[in-house]
Short mmCIF file of C-alpha atoms in Angstrom, two decimals:
data_model
loop_
_atom_site.label_atom_id
_atom_site.label_comp_id
_atom_site.label_asym_id
_atom_site.label_seq_id
_atom_site.Cartn_x
_atom_site.Cartn_y
_atom_site.Cartn_z
CA MET T 106 0.00 0.00 0.00
CA ARG T 107 2.82 2.36 0.92
CA LYS T 108 4.53 1.56 -2.39
CA LEU T 109 1.34 2.37 -4.29
CA LEU T 110 0.95 5.66 -2.40
CA ALA T 111 4.57 6.62 -3.12
CA LEU T 112 4.08 5.81 -6.80
CA ALA T 113 0.94 7.98 -6.94
CA ILE T 114 2.79 10.90 -5.33
CA LEU T 115 5.68 10.51 -7.80
CA LEU T 116 3.29 10.49 -10.75
CA ALA T 117 1.60 13.63 -9.45
CA ILE T 118 4.96 15.40 -9.20
CA VAL T 119 5.94 14.41 -12.75
CA VAL T 120 2.59 14.66 -14.56
CA LEU T 121 0.82 17.62 -12.98
CA PRO T 122 3.33 20.31 -13.98
CA ALA T 123 3.28 19.01 -17.55
CA ALA T 124 -0.50 19.03 -17.58
CA ALA T 125 -0.56 22.54 -16.15
CA GLN T 126 1.51 23.88 -19.04
CA ARG T 127 -0.70 25.41 -21.72
CA ARG T 128 0.20 26.29 -25.26
CA ALA T 129 -0.75 29.96 -25.02
CA ILE T 130 0.60 33.44 -25.76
CA ASN T 131 1.06 36.16 -23.17
CA PRO T 132 -1.11 39.01 -24.57
CA ASP T 133 1.40 41.66 -23.45
CA SER T 134 5.04 40.79 -24.13
CA THR T 135 8.12 42.06 -25.94
CA VAL T 136 11.50 40.79 -27.09
CA THR T 137 13.97 43.35 -28.47
CA THR T 138 17.07 42.58 -30.52
CA LYS T 139 19.62 44.71 -32.40
CA HIS T 140 20.55 44.27 -36.08
CA GLN T 141 21.98 45.89 -39.19
CA VAL T 142 21.05 45.75 -42.86
CA THR T 143 22.60 47.21 -45.99
CA ILE T 144 20.02 49.11 -48.05
CA LYS T 145 21.01 50.72 -51.33
CA GLY T 146 24.65 50.39 -50.27
CA GLN T 147 24.07 52.14 -46.93
CA ARG T 148 24.48 50.34 -43.61
CA VAL T 149 21.33 50.83 -41.52
CA PRO T 150 21.33 49.87 -37.81
CA TYR T 151 17.96 49.05 -36.26
CA THR T 152 16.17 47.46 -33.33
CA ALA T 153 13.51 44.81 -33.83
CA THR T 154 10.81 44.54 -31.19
CA THR T 155 8.52 41.57 -31.53
CA GLY T 156 5.78 40.60 -29.15
CA THR T 157 2.16 41.15 -28.26
CA GLN T 158 0.00 44.10 -27.26
CA PRO T 159 -3.45 43.72 -25.71
CA VAL T 160 -6.85 44.42 -27.16
CA TRP T 161 -9.16 45.56 -24.37
CA GLY T 162 -12.90 45.13 -24.07
CA GLU T 163 -15.34 47.80 -23.01
CA ASP T 164 -14.83 46.80 -19.36
CA GLY T 165 -11.06 47.35 -19.66
CA LYS T 166 -10.22 43.64 -19.50
CA THR T 167 -7.89 42.01 -22.02
CA ILE T 168 -9.82 40.13 -24.69
CA ALA T 169 -6.96 39.40 -27.12
CA GLY T 170 -3.27 39.89 -27.74
CA LEU T 171 -2.06 41.02 -31.16
CA PHE T 172 1.33 39.84 -32.32
CA TYR T 173 3.49 42.44 -34.06
CA THR T 174 7.05 43.08 -35.22
CA TYR T 175 8.33 46.65 -35.03
CA TYR T 176 11.48 47.82 -36.82
CA GLU T 177 13.00 51.13 -35.72
CA ARG T 178 16.13 52.61 -37.25
CA SER T 179 18.45 53.25 -34.31
CA ASP T 180 20.71 56.05 -35.61
CA VAL T 181 17.90 58.59 -36.08
CA LYS T 182 18.20 61.76 -34.01
CA ASN T 183 14.81 63.30 -34.72
CA ARG T 184 12.18 60.57 -34.38
CA ASP T 185 9.35 63.12 -34.67
CA ALA T 186 10.13 63.69 -38.37
CA ARG T 187 10.62 59.99 -39.10
CA PRO T 188 7.72 58.34 -41.00
CA LEU T 189 6.00 55.33 -39.43
CA VAL T 190 4.49 52.69 -41.74
CA ILE T 191 1.81 50.41 -40.26
CA SER T 192 1.50 47.24 -42.35
CA PHE T 193 -1.37 44.76 -42.72
CA ASN T 194 -1.91 41.77 -44.96
CA GLY T 195 -5.25 40.41 -46.00
CA GLY T 196 -7.20 37.20 -46.19
CA PRO T 197 -8.98 38.48 -44.05
CA GLY T 198 -7.43 35.63 -42.06
CA SER T 199 -3.86 36.05 -43.28
CA ALA T 200 -0.81 36.81 -41.15
CA SER T 201 1.44 39.78 -41.91
CA VAL T 202 4.15 37.40 -43.10
CA TRP T 203 3.97 38.18 -46.84
CA MET T 204 5.03 41.82 -46.98
CA HIS T 205 7.10 41.32 -43.82
CA ILE T 206 9.71 38.95 -45.22
CA ALA T 207 9.25 39.50 -48.95
CA TYR T 208 8.64 43.22 -49.52
CA THR T 209 9.35 46.13 -47.18
CA GLY T 210 11.02 44.54 -44.14
CA PRO T 211 14.79 44.22 -43.54
CA ARG T 212 14.90 40.47 -44.19
CA LEU T 213 13.97 38.60 -47.37
CA LEU T 214 13.04 34.93 -47.73
CA ASN T 215 15.07 32.69 -50.03
CA ILE T 216 13.37 32.50 -53.44
CA ASP T 217 14.60 32.75 -57.00
CA GLU T 218 14.36 35.93 -59.08
CA GLU T 219 10.83 35.08 -60.25
CA GLY T 220 9.54 34.16 -56.78
CA TYR T 221 9.72 30.35 -56.85
CA PRO T 222 10.86 28.33 -53.79
CA VAL T 223 14.46 27.23 -53.44
CA GLN T 224 16.16 25.09 -50.83
CA PRO T 225 17.62 25.32 -48.30
CA TYR T 226 14.80 27.44 -46.87
CA GLY T 227 15.75 30.57 -45.04
CA PHE T 228 16.19 34.32 -45.29
CA ARG T 229 18.77 36.97 -46.05
CA GLU T 230 19.18 40.75 -45.99
CA ASN T 231 16.70 42.77 -48.01
CA PRO T 232 18.68 45.48 -49.83
CA GLU T 233 15.43 47.07 -51.06
CA SER T 234 13.72 47.48 -47.65
CA ILE T 235 12.14 50.87 -46.93
CA LEU T 236 13.65 50.86 -43.41
CA ASP T 237 16.18 53.42 -44.61
CA ILE T 238 13.47 56.09 -44.79
CA ALA T 239 10.70 54.82 -42.49
CA ASP T 240 10.13 52.70 -39.39
CA ILE T 241 7.71 49.80 -39.90
CA VAL T 242 5.35 47.75 -37.74
CA PHE T 243 3.81 44.55 -39.10
CA VAL T 244 0.50 43.79 -37.36
CA ASN T 245 -1.33 40.44 -37.16
CA PRO T 246 -5.09 40.65 -36.49
CA VAL T 247 -6.77 38.14 -34.18
CA ASN T 248 -6.12 34.46 -35.00
CA THR T 249 -3.35 35.28 -37.51
CA GLY T 250 0.35 34.80 -36.84
CA TYR T 251 0.64 34.40 -33.05
CA SER T 252 -2.33 36.69 -32.32
CA ARG T 253 -5.01 35.02 -30.21
CA MET T 254 -8.05 35.76 -28.10
CA ALA T 255 -7.24 35.94 -24.40
CA GLU T 256 -7.51 32.92 -22.13
CA GLY T 257 -10.89 32.70 -20.40
CA VAL T 258 -12.96 34.76 -22.84
CA ASP T 259 -16.00 33.27 -24.55
CA LYS T 260 -14.49 32.82 -28.00
CA ASP T 261 -17.84 32.30 -29.74
CA LYS T 262 -19.27 35.52 -28.32
CA MET T 263 -16.05 37.40 -29.13
CA LYS T 264 -16.21 36.56 -32.85
CA GLU T 265 -18.48 39.52 -33.49
CA LYS T 266 -15.84 41.78 -31.89
CA PHE T 267 -13.21 40.76 -34.43
CA PHE T 268 -14.50 38.98 -37.54
CA GLY T 269 -16.14 41.48 -39.84
CA VAL T 270 -15.39 44.55 -41.95
CA GLN T 271 -16.60 47.05 -39.36
CA ALA T 272 -15.50 45.14 -36.23
CA ASP T 273 -12.01 44.64 -37.67
CA VAL T 274 -11.54 48.33 -38.36
CA LYS T 275 -12.89 49.40 -34.96
CA TYR T 276 -10.67 47.27 -32.72
CA LEU T 277 -7.56 47.76 -34.87
CA ALA T 278 -7.93 51.55 -34.68
CA GLU T 279 -7.93 51.29 -30.87
CA TRP T 280 -4.89 49.01 -31.02
CA ILE T 281 -2.99 51.43 -33.28
CA ASN T 282 -3.72 54.28 -30.87
CA THR T 283 -2.19 52.30 -28.01
CA PHE T 284 0.81 51.29 -30.09
CA VAL T 285 1.55 54.85 -31.23
CA THR T 286 1.21 56.05 -27.63
CA ARG T 287 3.47 53.33 -26.18
CA LYS T 288 6.13 53.93 -28.83
CA SER T 289 5.93 57.76 -28.56
CA ARG T 290 5.13 58.18 -32.28
CA TRP T 291 2.30 60.73 -32.21
CA ALA T 292 4.49 63.39 -33.86
CA SER T 293 5.59 61.12 -36.70
CA PRO T 294 4.09 61.23 -40.22
CA LYS T 295 2.01 58.05 -40.44
CA TYR T 296 1.24 55.68 -43.31
CA LEU T 297 -0.90 52.61 -43.67
CA ILE T 298 -0.06 49.89 -46.16
CA GLY T 299 -2.38 46.96 -46.84
CA GLU T 300 -2.33 44.08 -49.27
CA SER T 301 -5.42 42.36 -50.73
CA TYR T 302 -8.09 42.34 -47.99
CA GLY T 303 -5.61 44.51 -46.11
CA THR T 304 -6.58 47.29 -48.56
CA THR T 305 -10.19 47.03 -47.34
CA ARG T 306 -8.82 47.16 -43.80
CA VAL T 307 -6.59 50.23 -44.22
CA SER T 308 -9.17 52.11 -46.29
CA GLY T 309 -11.64 51.76 -43.43
CA LEU T 310 -8.96 52.55 -40.86
CA ALA T 311 -8.06 55.85 -42.55
CA LEU T 312 -11.44 57.32 -41.59
CA GLU T 313 -11.84 55.39 -38.33
CA LEU T 314 -8.50 56.68 -37.06
CA GLN T 315 -9.57 60.25 -37.86
CA ASN T 316 -13.07 59.98 -36.43
CA THR T 317 -12.51 57.96 -33.26
CA GLN T 318 -8.78 58.27 -32.47
CA TRP T 319 -8.17 61.78 -33.86
CA MET T 320 -5.15 60.41 -35.68
CA TYR T 321 -4.46 61.83 -39.17
CA LEU T 322 -2.41 60.09 -41.83
CA ASN T 323 -0.07 61.26 -44.57
CA GLY T 324 -0.60 58.29 -46.84
CA VAL T 325 -2.35 55.00 -47.59
CA ILE T 326 -0.75 52.41 -49.89
CA LEU T 327 -3.10 49.85 -51.47
CA VAL T 328 -1.24 46.74 -52.68
CA SER T 329 -3.37 44.50 -54.95
CA PRO T 330 -6.57 46.23 -53.82
CA THR T 331 -9.98 44.66 -53.37
CA GLU T 332 -13.14 46.32 -54.69
CA LEU T 333 -13.31 48.48 -51.51
CA GLY T 334 -17.10 48.23 -51.48
CA ILE T 335 -17.33 50.07 -54.81
CA ALA T 336 -20.20 48.56 -56.83
CA ARG T 337 -19.42 47.00 -60.22
CA SER T 338 -22.00 44.30 -60.83
CA GLY T 339 -23.48 43.14 -64.13
CA PRO T 340 -21.87 44.28 -67.40
CA VAL T 341 -19.12 46.27 -65.68
CA ASP T 342 -18.04 43.31 -63.55
CA ALA T 343 -18.03 40.97 -66.56
CA ALA T 344 -16.11 43.33 -68.82
CA LEU T 345 -13.40 44.52 -66.45
CA ARG T 346 -11.74 41.08 -66.44
CA LEU T 347 -10.67 41.26 -70.07
CA PRO T 348 -7.50 43.37 -69.71
CA TYR T 349 -6.24 40.88 -67.11
CA PHE T 350 -7.05 38.01 -69.51
CA ALA T 351 -5.05 39.81 -72.19
CA ALA T 352 -2.04 40.34 -69.93
CA THR T 353 -1.99 36.66 -68.96
CA ALA T 354 -2.44 35.50 -72.55
CA TRP T 355 0.43 37.78 -73.61
CA TYR T 356 2.68 36.28 -70.93
CA HIS T 357 1.91 32.74 -72.15
CA ASN T 358 2.32 33.66 -75.84
CA LYS T 359 -1.32 33.05 -76.70
CA LEU T 360 -2.09 36.28 -78.57
CA PRO T 361 -2.00 36.89 -82.34
CA GLN T 362 1.43 37.82 -83.64
CA ASP T 363 0.70 41.53 -84.09
CA LEU T 364 -0.27 41.83 -80.41
CA GLN T 365 2.32 39.39 -79.12
CA GLN T 366 5.20 41.33 -80.66
CA LYS T 367 4.22 44.47 -78.78
CA ASP T 368 5.47 45.09 -75.26
CA LEU T 369 2.89 44.34 -72.56
CA THR T 370 2.27 47.95 -71.59
CA ASP T 371 2.05 48.99 -75.25
CA MET T 372 -0.55 46.32 -75.95
CA LEU T 373 -2.85 46.76 -72.92
CA PRO T 374 -4.19 50.29 -73.65
CA GLU T 375 -5.89 48.94 -76.78
CA VAL T 376 -7.64 46.28 -74.71
CA GLU T 377 -8.61 48.74 -72.00
CA GLU T 378 -10.15 51.11 -74.55
CA PHE T 379 -12.14 48.28 -76.13
CA THR T 380 -13.32 47.16 -72.67
CA VAL T 381 -14.66 50.57 -71.66
CA ASN T 382 -15.98 51.80 -75.01
CA GLU T 383 -17.31 48.64 -76.66
CA LEU T 384 -17.50 45.63 -74.33
CA ILE T 385 -19.45 47.18 -71.44
CA PRO T 386 -22.15 48.62 -73.76
CA ALA T 387 -22.38 45.30 -75.64
CA ILE T 388 -22.85 43.17 -72.52
CA ALA T 389 -25.36 45.73 -71.21
CA LYS T 390 -27.67 44.89 -74.14
CA GLY T 391 -27.79 41.25 -73.07
CA GLY T 392 -29.95 38.99 -75.24
CA PHE T 393 -31.04 41.94 -77.38
CA LEU T 394 -27.55 42.52 -78.79
CA GLU T 395 -27.70 41.85 -82.53
CA GLU T 396 -26.18 38.45 -83.41
CA ALA T 397 -23.73 39.96 -85.89
CA LYS T 398 -22.54 42.47 -83.30
CA LYS T 399 -22.31 39.78 -80.63
CA LYS T 400 -20.11 37.68 -82.92
CA GLU T 401 -17.96 40.71 -83.71
CA ILE T 402 -17.47 41.47 -80.01
CA ALA T 403 -16.72 37.81 -79.22
CA GLY T 404 -14.12 37.77 -82.00
CA LYS T 405 -12.34 40.78 -80.51
CA MET T 406 -12.49 39.25 -77.04
CA ALA T 407 -10.98 36.03 -78.39
CA ARG T 408 -8.21 38.04 -80.03
CA TYR T 409 -7.37 39.70 -76.71
CA ALA T 410 -8.00 36.80 -74.29
CA GLY T 411 -6.24 33.98 -76.13
CA ILE T 412 -9.22 31.61 -75.89
CA SER T 413 -11.69 30.60 -78.60
CA GLU T 414 -14.52 32.76 -79.90
CA GLN T 415 -16.83 29.77 -79.46
CA SER T 416 -16.12 29.46 -75.74
CA ILE T 417 -16.76 33.18 -75.30
CA LEU T 418 -20.08 32.97 -77.13
CA GLN T 419 -21.04 29.97 -75.02
CA HIS T 420 -20.61 32.21 -71.97
CA ASN T 421 -22.64 35.06 -73.50
CA LEU T 422 -19.51 37.29 -73.43
CA ASP T 423 -19.28 36.85 -69.63
CA VAL T 424 -16.26 34.57 -69.19
CA PRO T 425 -15.67 33.51 -65.55
CA THR T 426 -12.11 33.73 -64.28
CA ASN T 427 -12.23 30.09 -63.13
CA PHE T 428 -12.94 28.99 -66.69
CA PHE T 429 -10.17 31.19 -68.10
CA TRP T 430 -7.61 29.72 -65.69
CA LYS T 431 -8.59 26.23 -66.85
CA GLU T 432 -9.00 27.01 -70.56
CA LEU T 433 -6.00 29.14 -71.56
CA LEU T 434 -3.40 26.33 -71.44
CA ARG T 435 -5.80 23.39 -71.63
CA GLN T 436 -4.20 22.00 -74.79
CA GLU T 437 -0.78 21.95 -73.10
CA GLY T 438 -2.24 20.19 -70.04
CA TYR T 439 -1.78 23.05 -67.59
CA THR T 440 -3.88 25.50 -65.61
CA VAL T 441 -2.76 29.02 -64.69
CA GLY T 442 -2.64 30.47 -61.20
CA ARG T 443 -5.34 32.64 -59.65
CA LEU T 444 -3.19 35.07 -57.67
CA ASP T 445 -0.33 34.98 -60.17
CA SER T 446 -1.08 33.63 -63.62
CA ARG T 447 2.58 33.11 -64.47
CA TYR T 448 2.39 29.94 -62.34
CA LYS T 449 1.21 26.68 -63.90
CA GLY T 450 -0.68 23.82 -62.28
CA ILE T 451 -1.47 20.23 -63.23
CA ASP T 452 -5.01 18.93 -62.67
CA ARG T 453 -6.26 15.37 -62.32
CA GLN T 454 -7.94 15.71 -65.71
CA VAL T 455 -7.74 18.17 -68.57
CA ALA T 456 -11.54 18.40 -68.76
CA GLY T 457 -13.47 20.69 -66.45
CA VAL T 458 -14.36 24.33 -65.92
CA ARG T 459 -12.03 25.28 -63.05
CA PRO T 460 -8.58 24.32 -61.72
CA ASP T 461 -8.20 21.76 -58.94
CA PHE T 462 -5.96 24.08 -56.89
CA ASN T 463 -4.24 27.46 -56.89
CA ALA T 464 -0.78 26.72 -58.25
CA GLU T 465 0.79 29.93 -56.96
CA LEU T 466 -0.47 29.70 -53.37
CA THR T 467 0.96 26.24 -52.76
CA SER T 468 4.27 27.48 -54.14
CA TRP T 469 4.29 30.50 -51.83
CA LEU T 470 3.40 28.50 -48.70
CA HIS T 471 6.26 26.19 -49.68
CA SER T 472 8.82 28.95 -49.16
CA PHE T 473 7.20 31.38 -46.69
CA THR T 474 6.19 29.01 -43.89
CA PRO T 475 9.64 27.65 -43.04
CA ALA T 476 11.24 31.10 -43.40
CA ILE T 477 8.93 32.99 -41.02
CA ASN T 478 9.10 30.29 -38.35
CA MET T 479 12.89 30.21 -38.54
CA TYR T 480 13.20 33.99 -38.61
CA LEU T 481 10.97 34.82 -35.65
CA ARG T 482 12.45 32.09 -33.46
CA ASP T 483 16.12 32.14 -34.42
CA GLU T 484 16.90 35.75 -35.29
CA LEU T 485 14.24 37.74 -33.43
CA LYS T 486 14.34 35.33 -30.44
CA TYR T 487 10.57 35.07 -30.02
CA LYS T 488 10.16 31.52 -28.78
CA THR T 489 6.79 29.84 -28.33
CA ASP T 490 5.14 26.48 -28.97
CA VAL T 491 2.04 28.21 -30.32
CA LYS T 492 1.55 27.58 -34.04
CA TYR T 493 2.16 30.52 -36.37
CA ASN T 494 -1.06 30.81 -38.37
CA MET T 495 -0.27 31.63 -41.99
CA PHE T 496 -4.06 31.59 -42.38
CA GLY T 497 -6.17 31.60 -39.24
CA PRO T 498 -9.80 30.71 -38.45
CA VAL T 499 -11.81 33.92 -38.87
CA ARG T 500 -14.98 32.58 -40.50
CA PRO T 501 -17.76 33.45 -40.74
CA TRP T 502 -16.63 36.94 -41.72
CA ASP T 503 -19.25 39.69 -41.73
CA ASN T 504 -18.84 41.54 -45.04
CA SER T 505 -21.90 43.75 -44.59
CA ASN T 506 -21.64 47.53 -44.70
CA ASP T 507 -18.41 47.55 -46.67
CA ASN T 508 -18.14 51.21 -47.56
CA THR T 509 -14.38 51.33 -47.19
CA GLY T 510 -13.78 53.07 -50.52
CA GLU T 511 -16.15 55.83 -49.49
CA ASN T 512 -14.50 55.87 -46.06
CA LEU T 513 -11.16 56.48 -47.73
CA ARG T 514 -12.61 59.25 -49.90
CA GLN T 515 -14.05 60.96 -46.83
CA ALA T 516 -10.73 60.70 -45.02
CA MET T 517 -8.95 62.29 -48.00
CA ALA T 518 -11.54 65.05 -48.26
CA GLN T 519 -11.23 65.85 -44.56
CA ASN T 520 -7.43 65.66 -44.49
CA PRO T 521 -5.56 67.65 -47.18
CA TYR T 522 -2.31 65.89 -46.21
CA LEU T 523 -3.63 62.42 -47.10
CA HIS T 524 -2.33 60.81 -50.32
CA VAL T 525 -3.20 57.35 -51.75
CA MET T 526 -1.17 55.06 -54.02
CA PHE T 527 -2.45 51.91 -55.77
CA GLN T 528 -0.01 49.09 -56.61
CA ALA T 529 -1.16 46.16 -58.78
CA GLY T 530 0.31 43.25 -60.73
CA TYR T 531 -0.76 42.66 -64.33
CA TYR T 532 -0.97 38.88 -63.79
CA ASP T 533 -3.11 38.96 -60.65
CA GLY T 534 -6.48 37.31 -61.36
CA ALA T 535 -7.92 37.69 -57.85
CA THR T 536 -7.67 41.47 -57.49
CA ASP T 537 -6.80 42.35 -61.05
CA TYR T 538 -4.99 45.47 -62.18
CA PHE T 539 -7.83 46.95 -64.27
CA ASN T 540 -10.27 46.64 -61.39
CA ALA T 541 -7.68 48.49 -59.30
CA LYS T 542 -7.69 51.28 -61.87
CA TYR T 543 -11.49 51.27 -61.87
CA SER T 544 -11.52 51.61 -58.06
CA MET T 545 -9.17 54.58 -58.28
CA TRP T 546 -11.35 56.22 -60.96
CA GLN T 547 -14.52 55.69 -58.91
CA LEU T 548 -13.03 56.53 -55.51
CA ASP T 549 -13.64 60.24 -56.06
CA PRO T 550 -16.38 60.86 -58.64
CA SER T 551 -15.86 64.63 -58.34
CA GLY T 552 -12.26 64.41 -59.56
CA ARG T 553 -11.26 66.96 -56.94
CA LEU T 554 -8.85 64.57 -55.21
CA ARG T 555 -7.17 63.08 -58.30
CA ASP T 556 -3.90 64.97 -57.73
CA ARG T 557 -3.45 62.93 -54.53
CA LEU T 558 -4.24 59.57 -56.17
CA SER T 559 -1.62 57.56 -58.06
CA TYR T 560 -1.33 54.14 -59.68
CA LYS T 561 1.63 51.81 -60.35
CA GLY T 562 1.54 48.55 -62.34
CA TYR T 563 4.05 45.67 -62.22
CA ARG T 564 4.87 42.65 -64.41
CA SER T 565 3.96 40.05 -61.82
CA GLY T 566 0.97 38.91 -59.79
CA HIS T 567 -0.79 39.51 -56.49
CA MET T 568 2.49 39.73 -54.58
CA MET T 569 4.36 41.66 -57.22
CA TYR T 570 7.40 42.02 -54.97
CA LEU T 571 8.26 38.30 -55.30
CA ARG T 572 9.74 39.06 -58.68
CA GLN T 573 13.18 40.60 -58.10
CA GLU T 574 12.79 43.36 -60.68
CA ASP T 575 9.45 44.40 -59.18
CA LEU T 576 10.78 44.19 -55.62
CA VAL T 577 13.21 46.94 -56.56
CA SER T 578 10.76 49.16 -58.44
CA ALA T 579 7.82 48.71 -56.04
CA ASN T 580 9.91 49.69 -53.00
CA GLU T 581 11.29 52.65 -54.92
CA ASP T 582 7.72 53.68 -55.67
CA ILE T 583 6.93 53.56 -51.95
CA ARG T 584 9.97 55.70 -51.17
CA ALA T 585 8.95 58.25 -53.78
CA PHE T 586 5.36 58.22 -52.49
CA ILE T 587 6.46 58.87 -48.90
CA ARG T 588 8.81 61.66 -49.91
CA SER T 589 6.21 63.35 -52.11
CA SER T 590 3.49 63.16 -49.45
CA LEU T 591 5.55 64.73 -46.67
CA PRO T 592 4.53 68.40 -46.47
CA LYS T 593 7.15 71.08 -46.65
CA LYS T 594 8.12 72.57 -43.29
CA GLY T 595 5.39 74.92 -42.17
CA GLN T 596 2.98 73.88 -44.93
CA PRO T 597 -0.53 73.86 -43.43
CA ALA T 598 -3.17 71.20 -44.05
CA MET T 599 -5.63 73.41 -45.88
CA TYR T 600 -7.35 73.83 -49.24
#
C-alpha cells in the first residue's frame, strides 16, 4: 500500500506540472534585438521589437493579444520627423508574413528571381527594404500569426468583436492608438499599407483613425486592392476582367502575332479602350444585342483573351475567371494560377471548368512558412510552442456595410495631407490590375482629389514584390510616395 501511495505521489509530481503547461501566448510581451542591414549600399542599424500588445474590451479587460514586429532605425536623431508605416496583410485571415519577409522589411526569404521556392529554406538581408526612410510595424489581427483571443474569454461571443469589416476596423484603430502612444510616435508622419483584404482594412482605418482616435495620416498604400465596397455588378463586372485576360495571354504567348510582338504595356491600352468603349455597352444589351454584333465582339475578345470565340459565345460574353484559368493552357495540359497567372498547375484531368488548386499559393506557402518560423524564433528570439497561423480561423466573416472606398474618400476630403497610391500586378487574377484602376477612378467621382491619387503597375501577380525586378521598383515607388506626401516645413493642411 505504501509503495502504491509513493508511486501515486511521484506520478503527481511528474505529470501535474506538464498538464498545467498550456500552449498559449502572453497578450502583453516584448522581445527586443539589435541588427543591421545594408540598403542601397548604406548600412542601416535598427532594433527589432517583436511581441504582443493587448486588445481591451469595453470593461477594460484584455480580450486578445495582437502579435506584431516593429522595426525602428536606431541612428535617427529626430524621431518626430521619421515616418512610421503600419503594415497589414489580408485574407482576411492572413498573417502579416507576406510583406514582412518578402517586400518592405529588412529580411527577405530565399526564393529565385521570379519568386519560386528554393532550398535550403531561409532568409537573407533585403537590400530594397524601406527601413532606410521609415520605421515599420507589421501587425497580425486576431487568429493570424501568433495573435489570439485571451484565455478565459467566450471565443464564440467574441467573434463579433473581431471577424467582420466594421468590427475589424474598430478594434484595430484602438490598437494602433495604443501602439503609437506606447512607442511615442504621435508626432511622426504616419502611413498605412495593406495588401489584398488589407486594402479594405486600411481604407476603413483611414477614416476610423480620424473619427474615433483623432489620428491623421499622410498616406495610404493599397497593394493588390480589393473592390473596396465600390459597386461593379453586371456588365461592368463581366467586362473589367478582359485586360487581365489579355495580360496573362500575352505572358503565355497566346495572342495573335501583331499583339504578341508588342510590349505588354504597349498592348494593354488597346484592350482597355475596347473594354470601356465597346464591351461594357455590348454586354449591357444582353440577349437583345444583334447576333452579328455579338459575334464581332466575341471575336475581338478572343483576339485579346487567347481563348476561342466559341467558348466566349457559349458564356454570352461573360467569361468567368475560373474557366479562363482552366481554358487558356488546356491543350498543353496546364492550368494558370489565380493570384499569379505566371504559375502553372497540373489537374487530375484536362476536362473541367475550373482548376483543382491554386498553383501559386501552394508554391508560396512552400517557401514562406519555413522562413517565417525560422526567422521569428532564431533571429528575433521570439520563442513559443504556439503555431504561427499563416491563415487563421476567422470565418464566418461579416462583409456587410463595406463602404471602405467611401471611407477612404471621406478621409482624404477631410485631411488635405492624405495621399493614396495603388499598386497592382498585371498577372493577378484575384484582385486584377484593371479593377484596381477602376476603383481609383470611382473613388472620387468629383475628380477633386485626383492629384493625390496615383497608380503603379508591375509585371507580376498579387504579390508583385516576389519578382526581383518588381521588388526593386515597387519599394522605390513607396519611397517616392512617402517623400512626395511629406509636407514642406510649415505647410498647413488646408485647401
